[in-house]
PDB file of C-alpha atoms in Angstrom:
ATOM      1  CA  MET W   1      14.852  28.291  43.795  1.00  0.00           C
ATOM      2  CA  PHE W   2      13.533  26.970  40.481  1.00  0.00           C
ATOM      3  CA  LEU W   3      10.055  26.518  41.918  1.00  0.00           C
ATOM      4  CA  LEU W   4      10.029  30.107  43.188  1.00  0.00           C
ATOM      5  CA  ALA W   5      11.049  31.434  39.756  1.00  0.00           C
ATOM      6  CA  LEU W   6       8.338  29.345  38.088  1.00  0.00           C
ATOM      7  CA  LEU W   7       5.700  30.593  40.513  1.00  0.00           C
ATOM      8  CA  THR W   8       6.757  34.207  39.925  1.00  0.00           C
ATOM      9  CA  LEU W   9       6.515  33.739  36.172  1.00  0.00           C
ATOM     10  CA  LEU W  10       3.057  32.201  36.481  1.00  0.00           C
ATOM     11  CA  LEU W  11       1.790  35.100  38.634  1.00  0.00           C
ATOM     12  CA  ALA W  12       3.260  37.625  36.202  1.00  0.00           C
ATOM     13  CA  LEU W  13       1.488  36.002  33.286  1.00  0.00           C
ATOM     14  CA  CYS W  14      -1.833  35.824  35.092  1.00  0.00           C
ATOM     15  CA  TRP W  15      -1.818  39.475  36.218  1.00  0.00           C
ATOM     16  CA  SER W  16      -0.404  40.990  33.037  1.00  0.00           C
ATOM     17  CA  PRO W  17      -2.771  43.376  31.219  1.00  0.00           C
ATOM     18  CA  GLY W  18      -2.246  41.586  27.890  1.00  0.00           C
ATOM     19  CA  ALA W  19      -3.607  38.276  29.184  1.00  0.00           C
ATOM     20  CA  ASP W  20      -7.254  39.368  28.922  1.00  0.00           C
ATOM     21  CA  SER W  21      -6.862  40.968  25.504  1.00  0.00           C
ATOM     22  CA  VAL W  22      -5.930  37.782  23.607  1.00  0.00           C
ATOM     23  CA  VAL W  23      -9.097  36.517  21.964  1.00  0.00           C
ATOM     24  CA  VAL W  24      -9.533  34.007  19.154  1.00  0.00           C
ATOM     25  CA  PRO W  25     -11.812  35.454  16.470  1.00  0.00           C
ATOM     26  CA  SER W  26     -15.161  33.704  16.192  1.00  0.00           C
ATOM     27  CA  SER W  27     -15.265  33.955  12.393  1.00  0.00           C
ATOM     28  CA  THR W  28     -12.910  31.013  11.786  1.00  0.00           C
ATOM     29  CA  SER W  29     -14.051  28.231   9.516  1.00  0.00           C
ATOM     30  CA  SER W  30     -13.961  25.586  12.252  1.00  0.00           C
ATOM     31  CA  THR W  31     -16.557  27.326  14.433  1.00  0.00           C
ATOM     32  CA  SER W  32     -18.785  28.237  11.503  1.00  0.00           C
ATOM     33  CA  ASN W  33     -18.745  24.612  10.267  1.00  0.00           C
ATOM     34  CA  ARG W  34     -19.854  23.345  13.657  1.00  0.00           C
ATOM     35  CA  ASP W  35     -23.011  25.403  13.468  1.00  0.00           C
ATOM     36  CA  VAL W  36     -24.053  24.059  10.063  1.00  0.00           C
ATOM     37  CA  PRO W  37     -25.993  20.786  10.439  1.00  0.00           C
ATOM     38  CA  GLY W  38     -25.328  19.679   6.842  1.00  0.00           C
ATOM     39  CA  THR W  39     -21.592  19.638   7.430  1.00  0.00           C
ATOM     40  CA  LEU W  40     -21.770  16.703   9.819  1.00  0.00           C
ATOM     41  CA  GLN W  41     -23.839  14.753   7.341  1.00  0.00           C
ATOM     42  CA  ARG W  42     -21.176  15.277   4.679  1.00  0.00           C
ATOM     43  CA  ILE W  43     -18.372  14.133   7.003  1.00  0.00           C
ATOM     44  CA  PHE W  44     -20.061  11.103   8.530  1.00  0.00           C
ATOM     45  CA  MET W  45     -21.971   8.437   6.625  1.00  0.00           C
ATOM     46  CA  LYS W  46     -24.493   5.910   7.777  1.00  0.00           C
ATOM     47  CA  GLU W  47     -23.215   2.660   9.244  1.00  0.00           C
ATOM     48  CA  GLU W  48     -24.629   0.450   6.508  1.00  0.00           C
ATOM     49  CA  ASP W  49     -23.105   2.693   3.823  1.00  0.00           C
ATOM     50  CA  ALA W  50     -19.714   2.559   5.549  1.00  0.00           C
ATOM     51  CA  SER W  51     -19.786  -1.224   5.950  1.00  0.00           C
ATOM     52  CA  ASP W  52     -20.854  -1.585   2.307  1.00  0.00           C
ATOM     53  CA  PHE W  53     -17.998   0.695   1.245  1.00  0.00           C
ATOM     54  CA  PHE W  54     -15.446  -1.326   3.178  1.00  0.00           C
ATOM     55  CA  ARG W  55     -16.935  -4.618   1.995  1.00  0.00           C
ATOM     56  CA  ARG W  56     -16.509  -3.572  -1.627  1.00  0.00           C
ATOM     57  CA  ARG W  57     -13.004  -2.211  -1.141  1.00  0.00           C
ATOM     58  CA  ASN W  58     -11.325  -4.595   1.257  1.00  0.00           C
ATOM     59  CA  ARG W  59      -7.999  -6.189   0.346  1.00  0.00           C
ATOM     60  CA  ARG W  60      -9.430  -9.646  -0.186  1.00  0.00           C
ATOM     61  CA  ALA W  61     -12.050  -8.581  -2.669  1.00  0.00           C
ATOM     62  CA  THR W  62     -11.803 -10.364  -6.008  1.00  0.00           C
ATOM     63  CA  LYS W  63     -10.640  -8.248  -8.889  1.00  0.00           C
ATOM     64  CA  SER W  64     -12.443  -7.990 -12.151  1.00  0.00           C
ATOM     65  CA  GLN W  65     -10.924  -9.556 -15.251  1.00  0.00           C
ATOM     66  CA  ASP W  66     -10.217  -6.080 -16.648  1.00  0.00           C
ATOM     67  CA  GLU W  67      -8.226  -5.145 -13.523  1.00  0.00           C
ATOM     68  CA  ILE W  68      -6.278  -8.403 -13.680  1.00  0.00           C
ATOM     69  CA  SER W  69      -5.537  -7.912 -17.376  1.00  0.00           C
ATOM     70  CA  ALA W  70      -4.422  -4.307 -16.841  1.00  0.00           C
ATOM     71  CA  GLU W  71      -2.107  -5.302 -14.007  1.00  0.00           C
ATOM     72  CA  GLN W  72      -0.684  -8.132 -16.094  1.00  0.00           C
ATOM     73  CA  ARG W  73      -0.030  -5.763 -19.015  1.00  0.00           C
ATOM     74  CA  GLN W  74       1.769  -3.377 -16.661  1.00  0.00           C
ATOM     75  CA  VAL W  75       3.920  -6.196 -15.271  1.00  0.00           C
ATOM     76  CA  LEU W  76       4.778  -7.437 -18.755  1.00  0.00           C
ATOM     77  CA  ALA W  77       5.647  -3.926 -19.934  1.00  0.00           C
ATOM     78  CA  ALA W  78       7.879  -3.392 -16.894  1.00  0.00           C
ATOM     79  CA  ASP W  79       9.581  -6.748 -17.518  1.00  0.00           C
ATOM     80  CA  GLU W  80      10.168  -5.833 -21.151  1.00  0.00           C
ATOM     81  CA  ARG W  81      11.687  -2.466 -20.189  1.00  0.00           C
ATOM     82  CA  MET W  82      13.938  -4.180 -17.646  1.00  0.00           C
ATOM     83  CA  ARG W  83      15.016  -6.799 -20.202  1.00  0.00           C
ATOM     84  CA  GLU W  84      15.851  -4.104 -22.767  1.00  0.00           C
ATOM     85  CA  PHE W  85      17.778  -2.134 -20.158  1.00  0.00           C
ATOM     86  CA  HIS W  86      19.860  -5.150 -19.144  1.00  0.00           C
ATOM     87  CA  GLU W  87      20.437  -6.136 -22.756  1.00  0.00           C
ATOM     88  CA  GLU W  88      21.670  -2.627 -23.551  1.00  0.00           C
ATOM     89  CA  LYS W  89      23.999  -2.660 -20.539  1.00  0.00           C
ATOM     90  CA  ARG W  90      25.310  -6.100 -21.509  1.00  0.00           C
ATOM     91  CA  ASN W  91      25.991  -4.920 -25.077  1.00  0.00           C
ATOM     92  CA  GLU W  92      27.806  -1.845 -23.782  1.00  0.00           C
ATOM     93  CA  PHE W  93      29.948  -3.977 -21.497  1.00  0.00           C
ATOM     94  CA  GLU W  94      30.726  -6.492 -24.265  1.00  0.00           C
ATOM     95  CA  SER W  95      31.826  -3.746 -26.641  1.00  0.00           C
ATOM     96  CA  PHE W  96      33.919  -2.157 -23.886  1.00  0.00           C
ATOM     97  CA  ALA W  97      35.537  -5.509 -23.045  1.00  0.00           C
ATOM     98  CA  GLU W  98      36.238  -6.198 -26.726  1.00  0.00           C
ATOM     99  CA  GLU W  99      37.896  -2.796 -27.161  1.00  0.00           C
ATOM    100  CA  GLU W 100      40.000  -3.372 -24.042  1.00  0.00           C
ATOM    101  CA  HIS W 101      41.019  -6.807 -25.295  1.00  0.00           C
ATOM    102  CA  ASP W 102      41.980  -5.389 -28.704  1.00  0.00           C
ATOM    103  CA  GLU W 103      44.034  -2.638 -27.075  1.00  0.00           C
ATOM    104  CA  GLN W 104      45.775  -5.174 -24.832  1.00  0.00           C
ATOM    105  CA  ASP W 105      46.573  -7.380 -27.850  1.00  0.00           C
ATOM    106  CA  GLU W 106      47.981  -4.378 -29.703  1.00  0.00           C
ATOM    107  CA  ARG W 107      50.157  -3.375 -26.731  1.00  0.00           C
ATOM    108  CA  SER W 108      51.484  -6.900 -26.259  1.00  0.00           C
ATOM    109  CA  ARG W 109      52.187  -7.246 -30.009  1.00  0.00           C
ATOM    110  CA  GLU W 110      54.063  -3.933 -30.050  1.00  0.00           C
ATOM    111  CA  SER W 111      56.079  -4.843 -26.974  1.00  0.00           C
ATOM    112  CA  GLY W 112      56.930  -8.242 -28.516  1.00  0.00           C
ATOM    113  CA  GLU W 113      58.084  -6.578 -31.732  1.00  0.00           C
ATOM    114  CA  GLN W 114      60.206  -4.118 -29.778  1.00  0.00           C
ATOM    115  CA  TRP W 115      61.781  -6.974 -27.812  1.00  0.00           C
ATOM    116  CA  ARG W 116      62.551  -8.915 -31.020  1.00  0.00           C
ATOM    117  CA  GLU W 117      64.025  -5.835 -32.721  1.00  0.00           C
ATOM    118  CA  PHE W 118      66.181  -5.071 -29.705  1.00  0.00           C
ATOM    119  CA  HIS W 119      67.425  -8.677 -29.337  1.00  0.00           C
ATOM    120  CA  TYR W 120      67.861  -9.435 -33.048  1.00  0.00           C
ATOM    121  CA  ASP W 121      71.492 -10.449 -33.549  1.00  0.00           C
ATOM    122  CA  GLY W 122      71.454 -10.772 -37.344  1.00  0.00           C
ATOM    123  CA  MET W 123      72.197 -14.477 -37.310  1.00  0.00           C
ATOM    124  CA  ASN W 124      68.628 -15.665 -37.676  1.00  0.00           C
ATOM    125  CA  PRO W 125      66.017 -14.221 -40.030  1.00  0.00           C
ATOM    126  CA  PRO W 126      63.795 -11.610 -38.346  1.00  0.00           C
ATOM    127  CA  TYR W 127      60.346 -12.604 -37.161  1.00  0.00           C
ATOM    128  CA  GLU W 128      57.490 -11.320 -39.177  1.00  0.00           C
TER     129      GLU W 128
END
């Protein structure tokens, strides 16, 4: 059944009047570039030029001293920025922890004073 429907669709597409009227325009850039002989010379290079290019730019090529120095400066600058960032975060955390500790001391002191005031029986001198 499926095969029959597929065959019918294929025949309908082949015999439809719109099938002959679909034409790709010949003025596209891809067809005009194929006709120009200079275009191929710009895309492709000679074999010795290509091997020379890859020989100069392979991954194992030694770097010049200027390139090494520039990379080292970038690494040092990144390390310095990271150190400053971590130092700032550490200072923020230390100040936060100190404030929390001070608040906890104040709360415990107040609760101790309240306990002493509540349990003071007048027989002993009050704590100060």
